[in-house]
């Protein structure tokens, strides 16, 4: 049976053209992009397209546009077997993470890809990324179910879980890596799927315990129960030697701020300065949710390992385990969109909802 794929173009380098006057890269029309890939006609797969108007540089991505993307997927969910999203690389890991939480109960592939060089350039990486992403989105198992029923990023020969991925290079073709989780597939002469690492829908049962308060729940099939509401009252800050008390206290006292992703050292450590611990404890008392994510890309936060981390735990800081900063910040937006009570948000931050952390 022929697979049907919806190809969604949001913008990014893959579809850009060089402005002859300024030399800067600018987005251009989707039809133009497709005309650069005549190979698409050889696919057995039916490919329909949808484009953002105007296409954007992904530096302009926002929660509002994530909601738009989730709507596009939800509204066309029953018509297609899979979705490929062309996206700029700069914020692709944020979008993939956000969608992984928003598309609760997903049973079809949503594959994000892009490129480091525009598709019109001779040495472009865009063609391979696009063609293989479509192949992955269309792939099915012998029983007819999707080979990869989750949100992934395909780039430079590797398929990674979206909410485990981080942009690691601004100029190499190998732009993304999933530092704390194995690749879901590797593409060489053949595409090798690592089935043991791919999340099957039966493993998503934790999500059903998160009750949507959104009326959209009624509109879609039981399997897909998208959550469109995001609350972005969240900030990320990094610790560094010399960080100032007045600035941290200022952040924590910000009235509408609900959550902080704090980037700590090594296995989740912070300076032992009493003012910092007191400020964090004060934040906790005021209902702020503080998540500990390491500045290291690889490894896991273990707050009990050193005294410097243990104190954070005592102050009410929650471990971000081995998750990425992109997943932590988007998971907070998603949970805050669902729950007003910080305790509920804290509870689900400690749980693995869709493969984003190892607990
Ligand atoms: N600035 C571009 C974007 O993220 C970079 C890229 O696509 O690789 O849209």
mmCIF file of C-alpha atoms and ligand atoms in Angstrom:
data_model
loop_
_atom_site.group_PDB
_atom_site.id
_atom_site.type_symbol
_atom_site.label_atom_id
_atom_site.label_comp_id
_atom_site.label_asym_id
_atom_site.label_seq_id
_atom_site.Cartn_x
_atom_site.Cartn_y
_atom_site.Cartn_z
ATOM 1 C CA UNK A 1 0.000 0.000 0.000
ATOM 2 C CA UNK A 2 1.323 3.476 -0.925
ATOM 3 C CA UNK A 3 2.137 5.725 2.021
ATOM 4 C CA UNK A 4 0.888 9.299 2.099
ATOM 5 C CA UNK A 5 3.165 11.946 3.566
ATOM 6 C CA UNK A 6 2.491 15.576 4.361
ATOM 7 C CA UNK A 7 5.613 17.702 3.797
ATOM 8 C CA UNK A 8 5.430 20.903 5.833
ATOM 9 C CA UNK A 9 7.809 23.724 4.934
ATOM 10 C CA UNK A 10 8.438 26.251 7.703
ATOM 11 C CA UNK A 11 11.609 27.829 6.272
ATOM 12 C CA UNK A 12 15.303 27.580 7.142
ATOM 13 C CA UNK A 13 18.495 27.325 5.116
ATOM 14 C CA UNK A 14 17.229 24.327 3.133
ATOM 15 C CA UNK A 15 14.846 26.590 1.233
ATOM 16 C CA UNK A 16 16.936 29.736 1.098
ATOM 17 C CA UNK A 17 18.552 31.554 -1.783
ATOM 18 C CA UNK A 18 21.452 33.974 -1.818
ATOM 19 C CA UNK A 19 20.412 37.611 -2.295
ATOM 20 C CA UNK A 20 22.663 38.764 -5.183
ATOM 21 C CA UNK A 21 22.894 42.293 -3.725
ATOM 22 C CA UNK A 22 23.563 41.614 -0.037
ATOM 23 C CA UNK A 23 24.958 38.090 -0.220
ATOM 24 C CA UNK A 24 22.667 37.135 2.722
ATOM 25 C CA UNK A 25 20.511 33.995 2.642
ATOM 26 C CA UNK A 26 16.771 34.665 2.317
ATOM 27 C CA UNK A 27 13.810 32.258 2.247
ATOM 28 C CA UNK A 28 12.248 31.520 -1.135
ATOM 29 C CA UNK A 29 9.159 29.823 -2.463
ATOM 30 C CA UNK A 30 8.428 26.174 -1.687
ATOM 31 C CA UNK A 31 7.664 25.340 -5.333
ATOM 32 C CA UNK A 32 11.126 26.614 -6.164
ATOM 33 C CA UNK A 33 12.569 24.346 -3.487
ATOM 34 C CA UNK A 34 10.697 21.306 -4.798
ATOM 35 C CA UNK A 35 11.824 22.010 -8.360
ATOM 36 C CA UNK A 36 15.404 21.545 -7.082
ATOM 37 C CA UNK A 37 14.600 17.951 -6.096
ATOM 38 C CA UNK A 38 13.227 16.202 -9.198
ATOM 39 C CA UNK A 39 14.097 12.911 -7.448
ATOM 40 C CA UNK A 40 10.882 13.299 -5.418
ATOM 41 C CA UNK A 41 8.921 12.168 -8.503
ATOM 42 C CA UNK A 42 10.570 8.745 -8.186
ATOM 43 C CA UNK A 43 9.004 8.075 -4.795
ATOM 44 C CA UNK A 44 6.276 5.437 -4.533
ATOM 45 C CA UNK A 45 4.982 7.596 -1.694
ATOM 46 C CA UNK A 46 2.287 10.239 -2.289
ATOM 47 C CA UNK A 47 3.603 13.595 -1.095
ATOM 48 C CA UNK A 48 1.343 16.527 -0.331
ATOM 49 C CA UNK A 49 2.767 19.864 0.748
ATOM 50 C CA UNK A 50 1.901 22.664 3.143
ATOM 51 C CA UNK A 51 3.922 25.821 3.573
ATOM 52 C CA UNK A 52 4.272 28.548 6.143
ATOM 53 C CA UNK A 53 3.476 31.865 4.562
ATOM 54 C CA UNK A 54 5.897 33.563 4.780
ATOM 55 C CA UNK A 55 8.579 30.958 5.489
ATOM 56 C CA UNK A 56 10.682 31.890 8.507
ATOM 57 C CA UNK A 57 14.246 31.701 9.687
ATOM 58 C CA UNK A 58 13.904 29.375 12.652
ATOM 59 C CA UNK A 59 15.366 32.049 14.951
ATOM 60 C CA UNK A 60 11.822 33.472 14.731
ATOM 61 C CA UNK A 61 10.181 30.237 15.896
ATOM 62 C CA UNK A 62 7.749 30.674 18.797
ATOM 63 C CA UNK A 63 5.210 28.787 20.953
ATOM 64 C CA UNK A 64 2.474 30.324 18.768
ATOM 65 C CA UNK A 65 4.015 28.688 15.684
ATOM 66 C CA UNK A 66 4.415 25.369 17.553
ATOM 67 C CA UNK A 67 0.697 25.502 18.205
ATOM 68 C CA UNK A 68 0.140 26.184 14.504
ATOM 69 C CA UNK A 69 2.301 23.184 13.596
ATOM 70 C CA UNK A 70 0.466 20.946 16.076
ATOM 71 C CA UNK A 71 -2.841 22.096 14.544
ATOM 72 C CA UNK A 72 -1.649 21.330 11.006
ATOM 73 C CA UNK A 73 -0.650 17.817 12.064
ATOM 74 C CA UNK A 74 -3.786 17.205 14.139
ATOM 75 C CA UNK A 75 -6.122 18.532 11.433
ATOM 76 C CA UNK A 76 -4.565 16.242 8.800
ATOM 77 C CA UNK A 77 -3.697 13.369 11.078
ATOM 78 C CA UNK A 78 -6.099 10.825 9.623
ATOM 79 C CA UNK A 79 -5.268 11.650 6.000
ATOM 80 C CA UNK A 80 -1.530 10.912 6.178
ATOM 81 C CA UNK A 81 0.755 8.107 7.314
ATOM 82 C CA UNK A 82 3.548 10.445 8.338
ATOM 83 C CA UNK A 83 4.746 14.042 8.442
ATOM 84 C CA UNK A 84 8.047 15.640 7.420
ATOM 85 C CA UNK A 85 8.775 19.158 8.658
ATOM 86 C CA UNK A 86 11.419 21.246 6.887
ATOM 87 C CA UNK A 87 12.809 23.588 9.510
ATOM 88 C CA UNK A 88 15.828 25.796 10.163
ATOM 89 C CA UNK A 89 18.485 24.083 12.209
ATOM 90 C CA UNK A 90 18.881 26.833 14.834
ATOM 91 C CA UNK A 91 15.760 26.003 16.843
ATOM 92 C CA UNK A 92 14.886 22.612 15.373
ATOM 93 C CA UNK A 93 15.643 20.791 18.640
ATOM 94 C CA UNK A 94 13.229 23.103 20.511
ATOM 95 C CA UNK A 95 10.449 22.534 17.976
ATOM 96 C CA UNK A 96 10.973 18.771 17.957
ATOM 97 C CA UNK A 97 10.896 18.723 21.771
ATOM 98 C CA UNK A 98 7.784 20.898 21.976
ATOM 99 C CA UNK A 99 5.908 18.750 19.440
ATOM 100 C CA UNK A 100 6.876 15.537 21.225
ATOM 101 C CA UNK A 101 4.992 16.767 24.308
ATOM 102 C CA UNK A 102 2.116 18.486 22.510
ATOM 103 C CA UNK A 103 1.262 15.523 20.238
ATOM 104 C CA UNK A 104 0.117 13.209 23.009
ATOM 105 C CA UNK A 105 -0.643 9.684 21.895
ATOM 106 C CA UNK A 106 1.212 10.055 18.573
ATOM 107 C CA UNK A 107 1.315 6.839 16.552
ATOM 108 C CA UNK A 108 2.703 8.243 13.285
ATOM 109 C CA UNK A 109 6.153 9.581 12.347
ATOM 110 C CA UNK A 110 6.833 13.314 12.563
ATOM 111 C CA UNK A 111 10.341 13.824 11.157
ATOM 112 C CA UNK A 112 12.061 17.201 11.227
ATOM 113 C CA UNK A 113 14.937 17.967 8.925
ATOM 114 C CA UNK A 114 16.721 20.855 7.235
ATOM 115 C CA UNK A 115 20.203 21.512 5.974
ATOM 116 C CA UNK A 116 23.394 23.469 6.448
ATOM 117 C CA UNK A 117 23.599 24.463 2.764
ATOM 118 C CA UNK A 118 20.598 25.606 0.671
ATOM 119 C CA UNK A 119 19.100 22.934 -1.543
ATOM 120 C CA UNK A 120 20.048 24.928 -4.658
ATOM 121 C CA UNK A 121 23.777 24.744 -3.915
ATOM 122 C CA UNK A 122 25.956 22.115 -5.516
ATOM 123 C CA UNK A 123 27.278 20.575 -2.292
ATOM 124 C CA UNK A 124 23.957 20.767 -0.476
ATOM 125 C CA UNK A 125 23.198 18.317 2.324
ATOM 126 C CA UNK A 126 19.510 19.204 1.913
ATOM 127 C CA UNK A 127 18.640 16.657 -0.750
ATOM 128 C CA UNK A 128 19.792 13.626 1.180
ATOM 129 C CA UNK A 129 18.239 14.901 4.389
ATOM 130 C CA UNK A 130 14.900 15.513 2.687
ATOM 131 C CA UNK A 131 14.779 12.293 0.675
ATOM 132 C CA UNK A 132 15.759 10.041 3.588
ATOM 133 C CA UNK A 133 13.348 11.819 5.956
ATOM 134 C CA UNK A 134 10.482 11.095 3.565
ATOM 135 C CA UNK A 135 11.586 7.481 3.347
ATOM 136 C CA UNK A 136 11.662 7.188 7.151
ATOM 137 C CA UNK A 137 8.267 8.875 7.538
ATOM 138 C CA UNK A 138 6.799 6.430 5.008
ATOM 139 C CA UNK A 139 8.422 3.279 6.422
ATOM 140 C CA UNK A 140 6.112 0.683 7.891
ATOM 141 C CA UNK A 141 6.545 -2.573 9.675
ATOM 142 C CA UNK A 142 5.181 -5.873 8.386
ATOM 143 C CA UNK A 143 1.992 -5.343 10.434
ATOM 144 C CA UNK A 144 1.371 -2.001 8.700
ATOM 145 C CA UNK A 145 2.202 0.202 11.687
ATOM 146 C CA UNK A 146 4.714 3.030 11.428
ATOM 147 C CA UNK A 147 8.366 2.107 11.792
ATOM 148 C CA UNK A 148 9.048 5.275 13.805
ATOM 149 C CA UNK A 149 5.882 6.421 15.609
ATOM 150 C CA UNK A 150 7.502 9.389 17.293
ATOM 151 C CA UNK A 151 8.908 12.877 16.729
ATOM 152 C CA UNK A 152 12.439 12.588 15.329
ATOM 153 C CA UNK A 153 15.169 14.711 13.811
ATOM 154 C CA UNK A 154 16.894 13.235 10.771
ATOM 155 C CA UNK A 155 20.213 14.807 9.859
ATOM 156 C CA UNK A 156 23.407 13.692 8.156
ATOM 157 C CA UNK A 157 22.673 9.972 8.182
ATOM 158 C CA UNK A 158 21.161 9.732 11.676
ATOM 159 C CA UNK A 159 17.646 9.623 12.994
ATOM 160 C CA UNK A 160 17.472 10.867 16.592
ATOM 161 C CA UNK A 161 14.658 11.207 19.085
ATOM 162 C CA UNK A 162 13.565 14.850 18.777
ATOM 163 C CA UNK A 163 13.441 15.591 22.488
ATOM 164 C CA UNK A 164 16.949 14.150 23.014
ATOM 165 C CA UNK A 165 18.641 16.181 20.322
ATOM 166 C CA UNK A 166 20.785 19.318 20.436
ATOM 167 C CA UNK A 167 22.360 21.396 17.684
ATOM 168 C CA UNK A 168 26.078 20.810 18.073
ATOM 169 C CA UNK A 169 27.658 22.478 15.060
ATOM 170 C CA UNK A 170 27.049 25.716 13.197
ATOM 171 C CA UNK A 171 28.991 24.670 10.123
ATOM 172 C CA UNK A 172 29.488 20.904 9.913
ATOM 173 C CA UNK A 173 26.956 18.748 8.119
ATOM 174 C CA UNK A 174 26.821 16.747 11.322
ATOM 175 C CA UNK A 175 24.758 19.510 12.948
ATOM 176 C CA UNK A 176 22.856 17.460 15.538
ATOM 177 C CA UNK A 177 23.589 14.900 18.181
ATOM 178 C CA UNK A 178 21.600 12.982 20.723
ATOM 179 C CA UNK A 179 24.198 12.792 23.483
ATOM 180 C CA UNK A 180 22.289 10.759 26.038
ATOM 181 C CA UNK A 181 20.194 8.445 23.883
ATOM 182 C CA UNK A 182 21.141 6.084 21.037
ATOM 183 C CA UNK A 183 20.181 6.886 17.438
ATOM 184 C CA UNK A 184 16.812 5.511 16.354
ATOM 185 C CA UNK A 185 18.165 4.725 12.892
ATOM 186 C CA UNK A 186 21.318 5.149 10.841
ATOM 187 C CA UNK A 187 21.268 5.615 7.096
ATOM 188 C CA UNK A 188 24.102 4.171 5.051
ATOM 189 C CA UNK A 189 23.601 2.039 1.977
ATOM 190 C CA UNK A 190 20.466 0.917 3.797
ATOM 191 C CA UNK A 191 18.463 2.505 6.584
ATOM 192 C CA UNK A 192 19.031 0.451 9.726
ATOM 193 C CA UNK A 193 16.330 0.953 12.347
ATOM 194 C CA UNK A 194 17.313 0.322 15.961
ATOM 195 C CA UNK A 195 13.975 -1.037 17.011
ATOM 196 C CA UNK A 196 14.910 -1.535 20.649
ATOM 197 C CA UNK A 197 15.306 2.245 21.053
ATOM 198 C CA UNK A 198 12.193 3.321 19.178
ATOM 199 C CA UNK A 199 9.201 4.148 21.346
ATOM 200 C CA UNK A 200 6.117 2.133 20.470
ATOM 201 C CA UNK A 201 2.661 3.578 21.155
ATOM 202 C CA UNK A 202 2.045 1.033 23.929
ATOM 203 C CA UNK A 203 4.924 2.658 25.809
ATOM 204 C CA UNK A 204 3.210 6.026 25.815
ATOM 205 C CA UNK A 205 0.644 4.989 28.419
ATOM 206 C CA UNK A 206 2.120 7.416 30.979
ATOM 207 C CA UNK A 207 0.701 10.193 28.889
ATOM 208 C CA UNK A 208 -2.842 9.024 29.366
ATOM 209 C CA UNK A 209 -2.466 9.817 33.059
ATOM 210 C CA UNK A 210 -1.978 13.467 32.089
ATOM 211 C CA UNK A 211 -5.552 14.606 31.634
ATOM 212 C CA UNK A 212 -6.084 17.323 29.026
ATOM 213 C CA UNK A 213 -8.316 20.186 30.055
ATOM 214 C CA UNK A 214 -8.641 21.216 26.417
ATOM 215 C CA UNK A 215 -11.821 20.860 24.423
ATOM 216 C CA UNK A 216 -9.764 19.651 21.441
ATOM 217 C CA UNK A 217 -9.553 16.321 23.215
ATOM 218 C CA UNK A 218 -13.040 15.632 21.888
ATOM 219 C CA UNK A 219 -12.191 16.363 18.257
ATOM 220 C CA UNK A 220 -9.520 13.803 17.571
ATOM 221 C CA UNK A 221 -9.240 10.083 17.715
ATOM 222 C CA UNK A 222 -8.360 8.575 21.065
ATOM 223 C CA UNK A 223 -4.804 7.984 20.040
ATOM 224 C CA UNK A 224 -3.905 11.599 19.233
ATOM 225 C CA UNK A 225 -4.931 14.019 21.970
ATOM 226 C CA UNK A 226 -2.980 17.151 21.119
ATOM 227 C CA UNK A 227 -2.324 19.783 23.715
ATOM 228 C CA UNK A 228 -2.200 23.246 22.169
ATOM 229 C CA UNK A 229 -1.872 25.444 25.215
ATOM 230 C CA UNK A 230 1.661 26.445 26.189
ATOM 231 C CA UNK A 231 2.675 28.774 29.000
ATOM 232 C CA UNK A 232 6.082 30.327 28.339
ATOM 233 C CA UNK A 233 6.579 31.925 31.772
ATOM 234 C CA UNK A 234 9.932 30.234 32.038
ATOM 235 C CA UNK A 235 13.567 31.277 31.833
ATOM 236 C CA UNK A 236 16.916 29.547 31.361
ATOM 237 C CA UNK A 237 20.006 30.716 33.177
ATOM 238 C CA UNK A 238 23.495 29.339 33.412
ATOM 239 C CA UNK A 239 25.658 29.362 36.513
ATOM 240 C CA UNK A 240 29.223 30.699 36.180
ATOM 241 C CA UNK A 241 31.906 31.649 38.692
ATOM 242 C CA UNK A 242 31.135 35.220 39.728
ATOM 243 C CA UNK A 243 27.364 35.091 39.218
ATOM 244 C CA UNK A 244 25.744 37.972 41.124
ATOM 245 C CA UNK A 245 23.225 37.655 43.933
ATOM 246 C CA UNK A 246 21.213 40.776 43.004
ATOM 247 C CA UNK A 247 20.655 39.539 39.455
ATOM 248 C CA UNK A 248 19.574 36.058 40.538
ATOM 249 C CA UNK A 249 17.246 37.469 43.201
ATOM 250 C CA UNK A 250 15.790 39.784 40.563
ATOM 251 C CA UNK A 251 15.010 36.848 38.271
ATOM 252 C CA UNK A 252 13.477 34.782 41.048
ATOM 253 C CA UNK A 253 11.298 37.705 42.174
ATOM 254 C CA UNK A 254 9.866 38.281 38.660
ATOM 255 C CA UNK A 255 6.099 38.195 39.305
ATOM 256 C CA UNK A 256 4.784 36.015 36.446
ATOM 257 C CA UNK A 257 7.793 33.765 36.180
ATOM 258 C CA UNK A 258 6.732 30.191 36.966
ATOM 259 C CA UNK A 259 9.818 28.140 36.192
ATOM 260 C CA UNK A 260 13.582 28.324 35.857
ATOM 261 C CA UNK A 261 15.863 25.942 34.007
ATOM 262 C CA UNK A 262 19.156 26.332 35.849
ATOM 263 C CA UNK A 263 22.237 25.129 34.014
ATOM 264 C CA UNK A 264 24.610 23.788 36.620
ATOM 265 C CA UNK A 265 28.112 22.343 36.607
ATOM 266 C CA UNK A 266 29.040 18.709 35.946
ATOM 267 C CA UNK A 267 26.674 16.270 37.612
ATOM 268 C CA UNK A 268 24.332 19.048 38.753
ATOM 269 C CA UNK A 269 26.498 21.112 41.083
ATOM 270 C CA UNK A 270 26.300 24.756 42.154
ATOM 271 C CA UNK A 271 28.456 27.037 44.344
ATOM 272 C CA UNK A 272 27.917 26.561 48.065
ATOM 273 C CA UNK A 273 27.258 30.290 48.657
ATOM 274 C CA UNK A 274 24.457 30.510 51.234
ATOM 275 C CA UNK A 275 22.798 33.368 49.309
ATOM 276 C CA UNK A 276 22.267 31.147 46.269
ATOM 277 C CA UNK A 277 20.711 28.291 48.216
ATOM 278 C CA UNK A 278 18.564 30.755 50.179
ATOM 279 C CA UNK A 279 17.431 32.493 47.003
ATOM 280 C CA UNK A 280 16.473 29.141 45.427
ATOM 281 C CA UNK A 281 14.678 28.053 48.604
ATOM 282 C CA UNK A 282 12.795 31.352 48.573
ATOM 283 C CA UNK A 283 11.870 30.709 44.931
ATOM 284 C CA UNK A 284 10.550 27.267 45.852
ATOM 285 C CA UNK A 285 8.439 28.782 48.652
ATOM 286 C CA UNK A 286 6.960 31.226 46.180
ATOM 287 C CA UNK A 287 5.923 28.324 43.950
ATOM 288 C CA UNK A 288 8.687 28.612 41.341
ATOM 289 C CA UNK A 289 9.699 25.375 39.663
ATOM 290 C CA UNK A 290 13.479 25.086 39.378
ATOM 291 C CA UNK A 291 14.966 22.393 37.148
ATOM 292 C CA UNK A 292 18.597 21.368 37.292
ATOM 293 C CA UNK A 293 20.131 20.684 33.871
ATOM 294 C CA UNK A 294 23.873 20.241 33.515
ATOM 295 C CA UNK A 295 26.007 22.456 31.307
ATOM 296 C CA UNK A 296 27.623 19.201 30.145
ATOM 297 C CA UNK A 297 25.993 17.806 27.043
ATOM 298 C CA UNK A 298 26.638 14.229 27.993
ATOM 299 C CA UNK A 299 25.827 12.567 31.309
ATOM 300 C CA UNK A 300 23.207 12.851 33.992
ATOM 301 C CA UNK A 301 22.399 15.177 36.906
ATOM 302 C CA UNK A 302 22.900 13.369 40.200
ATOM 303 C CA UNK A 303 22.217 15.826 42.967
ATOM 304 C CA UNK A 304 23.175 13.429 45.740
ATOM 305 C CA UNK A 305 26.697 12.913 44.401
ATOM 306 C CA UNK A 306 28.431 15.985 45.857
ATOM 307 C CA UNK A 307 27.485 18.226 48.743
ATOM 308 C CA UNK A 308 27.165 21.117 46.282
ATOM 309 C CA UNK A 309 24.392 19.259 44.460
ATOM 310 C CA UNK A 310 22.772 17.867 47.585
ATOM 311 C CA UNK A 311 22.105 21.393 48.870
ATOM 312 C CA UNK A 312 20.139 22.168 45.712
ATOM 313 C CA UNK A 313 17.939 19.159 46.283
ATOM 314 C CA UNK A 314 17.318 20.354 49.835
ATOM 315 C CA UNK A 315 16.303 23.762 48.446
ATOM 316 C CA UNK A 316 13.549 22.161 46.320
ATOM 317 C CA UNK A 317 15.408 22.041 43.006
ATOM 318 C CA UNK A 318 14.252 19.197 40.733
ATOM 319 C CA UNK A 319 16.651 17.002 38.803
ATOM 320 C CA UNK A 320 16.496 17.298 35.032
ATOM 321 C CA UNK A 321 18.234 13.884 34.870
ATOM 322 C CA UNK A 322 19.897 13.352 31.480
ATOM 323 C CA UNK A 323 17.503 15.580 29.552
ATOM 324 C CA UNK A 324 18.401 18.395 27.175
ATOM 325 C CA UNK A 325 17.787 22.035 27.966
ATOM 326 C CA UNK A 326 15.498 22.203 24.908
ATOM 327 C CA UNK A 327 13.341 19.374 26.261
ATOM 328 C CA UNK A 328 13.260 20.848 29.790
ATOM 329 C CA UNK A 329 12.094 24.292 28.706
ATOM 330 C CA UNK A 330 9.421 23.028 26.302
ATOM 331 C CA UNK A 331 8.180 20.396 28.762
ATOM 332 C CA UNK A 332 7.722 23.183 31.313
ATOM 333 C CA UNK A 333 5.722 25.262 28.807
ATOM 334 C CA UNK A 334 3.546 22.251 28.036
ATOM 335 C CA UNK A 335 2.931 21.269 31.670
ATOM 336 C CA UNK A 336 2.336 24.877 32.726
ATOM 337 C CA UNK A 337 -0.236 25.101 29.927
ATOM 338 C CA UNK A 338 -2.040 22.200 31.542
ATOM 339 C CA UNK A 339 -1.650 22.829 35.241
ATOM 340 C CA UNK A 340 -1.912 25.895 37.410
ATOM 341 C CA UNK A 341 -0.649 24.037 40.462
ATOM 342 C CA UNK A 342 3.194 24.024 40.627
ATOM 343 C CA UNK A 343 3.108 20.701 42.485
ATOM 344 C CA UNK A 344 1.451 19.043 39.481
ATOM 345 C CA UNK A 345 4.089 20.511 37.164
ATOM 346 C CA UNK A 346 6.873 19.331 39.508
ATOM 347 C CA UNK A 347 5.346 15.862 39.647
ATOM 348 C CA UNK A 348 5.347 15.411 35.863
ATOM 349 C CA UNK A 349 8.774 17.037 35.469
ATOM 350 C CA UNK A 350 10.105 14.087 37.495
ATOM 351 C CA UNK A 351 8.442 11.597 35.132
ATOM 352 C CA UNK A 352 9.462 10.403 31.712
ATOM 353 C CA UNK A 353 6.503 11.397 29.502
ATOM 354 C CA UNK A 354 7.752 10.585 26.000
ATOM 355 C CA UNK A 355 11.298 9.344 26.199
ATOM 356 C CA UNK A 356 12.883 12.684 27.094
ATOM 357 C CA UNK A 357 14.654 11.553 30.284
ATOM 358 C CA UNK A 358 15.947 8.322 31.779
ATOM 359 C CA UNK A 359 14.496 7.860 35.256
HETATM 360 N N1 LIG B 1 19.258 30.477 10.553
HETATM 361 C C1 LIG B 1 18.809 29.268 9.878
HETATM 362 C C2 LIG B 1 17.536 28.793 10.558
HETATM 363 O O1 LIG B 1 17.584 28.213 11.591
HETATM 364 C C3 LIG B 1 19.875 28.225 9.957
HETATM 365 C C4 LIG B 1 19.512 26.910 9.304
HETATM 366 O O2 LIG B 1 18.477 26.668 8.760
HETATM 367 O O3 LIG B 1 20.360 26.020 9.350
HETATM 368 O O4 LIG B 1 16.483 29.016 10.027
#
